[in-house]
Tab-separated table of C-alpha atoms in Angstrom:
chain	number	residue	atom	x	y	z
A	1	UNK	CA	120.142	45.714	87.877
A	2	UNK	CA	117.496	44.633	85.870
A	3	UNK	CA	118.371	41.822	83.857
A	4	UNK	CA	115.433	40.226	81.551
A	5	UNK	CA	114.892	36.331	81.354
A	6	UNK	CA	116.463	34.649	78.994
A	7	UNK	CA	119.617	37.143	79.281
A	8	UNK	CA	123.134	36.200	80.002
A	9	UNK	CA	125.950	38.015	81.679
A	10	UNK	CA	129.126	35.687	80.763
A	11	UNK	CA	132.433	36.567	82.935
A	12	UNK	CA	131.786	39.979	83.185
A	13	UNK	CA	133.313	42.617	85.401
A	14	UNK	CA	131.025	44.939	86.315
A	15	UNK	CA	132.509	48.089	88.241
A	16	UNK	CA	129.098	49.687	89.860
A	17	UNK	CA	127.993	51.719	92.998
A	18	UNK	CA	124.617	51.427	94.767
A	19	UNK	CA	122.819	54.386	92.643
A	20	UNK	CA	123.928	53.121	88.732
A	21	UNK	CA	121.154	51.381	86.448
A	22	UNK	CA	122.121	48.318	84.543
A	23	UNK	CA	119.290	47.290	82.525
A	24	UNK	CA	119.858	44.228	79.975
A	25	UNK	CA	117.146	43.451	77.491
A	26	UNK	CA	114.937	39.875	77.161
A	27	UNK	CA	117.592	37.863	75.137
A	28	UNK	CA	120.929	39.814	75.198
A	29	UNK	CA	124.342	38.890	76.138
A	30	UNK	CA	126.914	40.973	78.068
A	31	UNK	CA	131.028	39.525	77.948
A	32	UNK	CA	132.127	42.891	78.748
A	33	UNK	CA	134.076	45.167	81.102
A	34	UNK	CA	131.424	48.023	82.597
A	35	UNK	CA	132.642	50.684	84.371
A	36	UNK	CA	130.107	53.191	86.353
A	37	UNK	CA	132.522	56.236	86.877
A	38	UNK	CA	129.856	58.181	88.467
A	39	UNK	CA	126.437	57.845	90.780
A	40	UNK	CA	123.210	57.323	89.022
A	41	UNK	CA	124.922	56.910	85.593
A	42	UNK	CA	123.105	54.280	83.650
A	43	UNK	CA	123.717	51.398	80.784
A	44	UNK	CA	120.765	50.333	79.187
A	45	UNK	CA	121.114	47.269	76.695
A	46	UNK	CA	117.985	46.626	74.660
A	47	UNK	CA	116.701	42.943	73.944
A	48	UNK	CA	118.634	40.331	71.779
A	49	UNK	CA	121.858	42.372	71.842
A	50	UNK	CA	125.585	41.260	71.973
A	51	UNK	CA	128.147	43.084	73.620
A	52	UNK	CA	131.445	40.786	73.477
A	53	UNK	CA	134.708	41.480	75.188
A	54	UNK	CA	134.484	44.975	74.833
A	55	UNK	CA	134.485	48.030	77.493
A	56	UNK	CA	131.736	49.980	78.147
A	57	UNK	CA	132.807	53.047	80.732
A	58	UNK	CA	129.846	55.134	81.764
A	59	UNK	CA	129.830	58.746	83.490
A	60	UNK	CA	126.341	59.465	82.400
A	61	UNK	CA	124.385	57.173	80.094
A	62	UNK	CA	124.872	54.702	77.458
A	63	UNK	CA	122.040	53.141	75.588
A	64	UNK	CA	122.021	50.214	73.774
A	65	UNK	CA	119.074	49.498	71.215
A	66	UNK	CA	117.896	45.965	69.992
A	67	UNK	CA	119.118	43.703	68.085
A	68	UNK	CA	123.090	45.381	68.356
A	69	UNK	CA	126.296	43.825	67.804
A	70	UNK	CA	129.304	45.023	69.361
A	71	UNK	CA	132.090	43.063	68.722
A	72	UNK	CA	135.276	42.045	70.592
A	73	UNK	CA	137.504	44.865	71.540
A	74	UNK	CA	135.400	48.129	71.524
A	75	UNK	CA	135.621	50.454	73.700
A	76	UNK	CA	132.416	52.999	74.330
A	77	UNK	CA	132.550	55.815	76.475
A	78	UNK	CA	130.580	58.932	77.305
A	79	UNK	CA	133.098	61.173	78.855
A	80	UNK	CA	136.400	62.665	78.375
A	81	UNK	CA	137.431	61.440	81.909
A	82	UNK	CA	139.866	64.432	82.388
A	83	UNK	CA	139.724	68.179	82.096
A	84	UNK	CA	141.052	69.904	79.577
A	85	UNK	CA	142.715	72.296	81.938
A	86	UNK	CA	145.695	70.892	83.819
A	87	UNK	CA	145.339	73.139	86.898
A	88	UNK	CA	141.719	70.877	87.491
A	89	UNK	CA	143.428	67.704	85.648
A	90	UNK	CA	146.541	67.769	87.969
A	91	UNK	CA	144.874	66.130	90.939
A	92	UNK	CA	142.820	63.628	88.669
A	93	UNK	CA	145.255	60.433	90.308
A	94	UNK	CA	144.913	61.782	93.981
A	95	UNK	CA	141.422	61.737	93.561
A	96	UNK	CA	140.710	58.374	92.371
A	97	UNK	CA	142.902	57.009	94.954
A	98	UNK	CA	140.566	58.126	97.448
A	99	UNK	CA	137.632	57.381	95.147
A	100	UNK	CA	136.556	60.832	95.540
A	101	UNK	CA	137.324	62.182	91.777
A	102	UNK	CA	135.660	65.792	90.831
A	103	UNK	CA	133.241	65.318	87.919
A	104	UNK	CA	131.822	68.689	87.636
A	105	UNK	CA	134.898	69.806	85.223
A	106	UNK	CA	134.685	66.579	82.774
A	107	UNK	CA	132.529	66.843	79.986
A	108	UNK	CA	130.014	64.242	79.682
A	109	UNK	CA	127.417	63.985	76.860
A	110	UNK	CA	125.412	60.240	76.566
A	111	UNK	CA	126.152	57.678	73.694
A	112	UNK	CA	123.125	55.717	71.966
A	113	UNK	CA	123.483	53.352	69.846
A	114	UNK	CA	120.376	52.395	68.127
A	115	UNK	CA	118.647	49.571	66.504
A	116	UNK	CA	120.071	46.540	64.461
A	117	UNK	CA	123.672	48.533	64.351
A	118	UNK	CA	126.563	46.812	64.421
A	119	UNK	CA	129.982	47.864	65.697
A	120	UNK	CA	133.015	46.084	64.032
A	121	UNK	CA	136.082	44.683	65.962
A	122	UNK	CA	138.151	47.395	68.019
A	123	UNK	CA	136.490	50.416	67.352
A	124	UNK	CA	135.805	53.013	69.343
A	125	UNK	CA	132.711	55.115	70.137
A	126	UNK	CA	133.444	58.722	71.654
A	127	UNK	CA	131.183	61.029	73.754
A	128	UNK	CA	127.786	62.352	72.624
A	129	UNK	CA	127.651	59.960	69.231
A	130	UNK	CA	124.263	58.669	67.966
A	131	UNK	CA	125.248	55.292	66.037
A	132	UNK	CA	122.105	55.260	63.647
A	133	UNK	CA	119.724	52.301	63.504
A	134	UNK	CA	121.328	49.546	60.985
A	135	UNK	CA	124.298	51.643	60.560
A	136	UNK	CA	127.534	49.324	60.660
A	137	UNK	CA	130.848	50.784	61.741
A	138	UNK	CA	133.838	49.391	60.084
A	139	UNK	CA	136.583	47.596	62.546
A	140	UNK	CA	139.483	49.701	64.335
A	141	UNK	CA	137.723	52.789	63.692
A	142	UNK	CA	137.087	55.888	65.868
A	143	UNK	CA	133.553	57.445	65.920
A	144	UNK	CA	133.407	61.120	66.680
A	145	UNK	CA	130.396	62.252	65.364
A	146	UNK	CA	126.731	60.674	64.899
A	147	UNK	CA	126.723	58.375	62.173
A	148	UNK	CA	123.405	58.364	60.133
A	149	UNK	CA	120.387	55.140	59.632
A	150	UNK	CA	121.336	52.543	57.323
A	151	UNK	CA	125.563	53.813	56.431
A	152	UNK	CA	128.385	52.256	56.762
A	153	UNK	CA	131.492	54.283	58.526
A	154	UNK	CA	135.216	53.347	59.017
A	155	UNK	CA	138.440	54.814	59.448
A	156	UNK	CA	139.982	57.267	62.064
A	157	UNK	CA	138.064	59.543	62.437
A	158	UNK	CA	135.220	57.604	60.966
A	159	UNK	CA	133.931	58.755	57.872
A	160	UNK	CA	131.146	57.566	55.424
A	161	UNK	CA	131.636	54.571	53.331
A	162	UNK	CA	128.444	54.497	51.840
A	163	UNK	CA	124.894	54.176	52.726
A	164	UNK	CA	123.177	50.598	52.541
């Protein structure tokens, strides 16, 4: 874990393994639950960013840029968590119980939230998404596709509202 001073982790729950990487840039605040699902997963948070009362579930890599605001109740995920094939998925509970989940059949793709982005209350950011610089995600949105720089998106699935 690498935390630049003065940064804060406030009453967060962080579920990690020895080989996971958590970097928090100078002046950032993390008030969230963070779950590292796989060895060598990385969560990188830039400078002067705030993540409040949210969940980040990291299987591969989640990157949050500088000056980012992620509001309360948001969820950021970088995987499907389960195979789409039932014959591979049927053993998930048993594997979790013994803490030996087989991630080989699960699709993972990194998430990137670029500098100056703002993710509104109760939004969900799905695997493989890049939120562009200065972009705004409206409250309650489900983002399944990339968001261009300096645009506002909203809805389920999130769609372009306007450029800013």
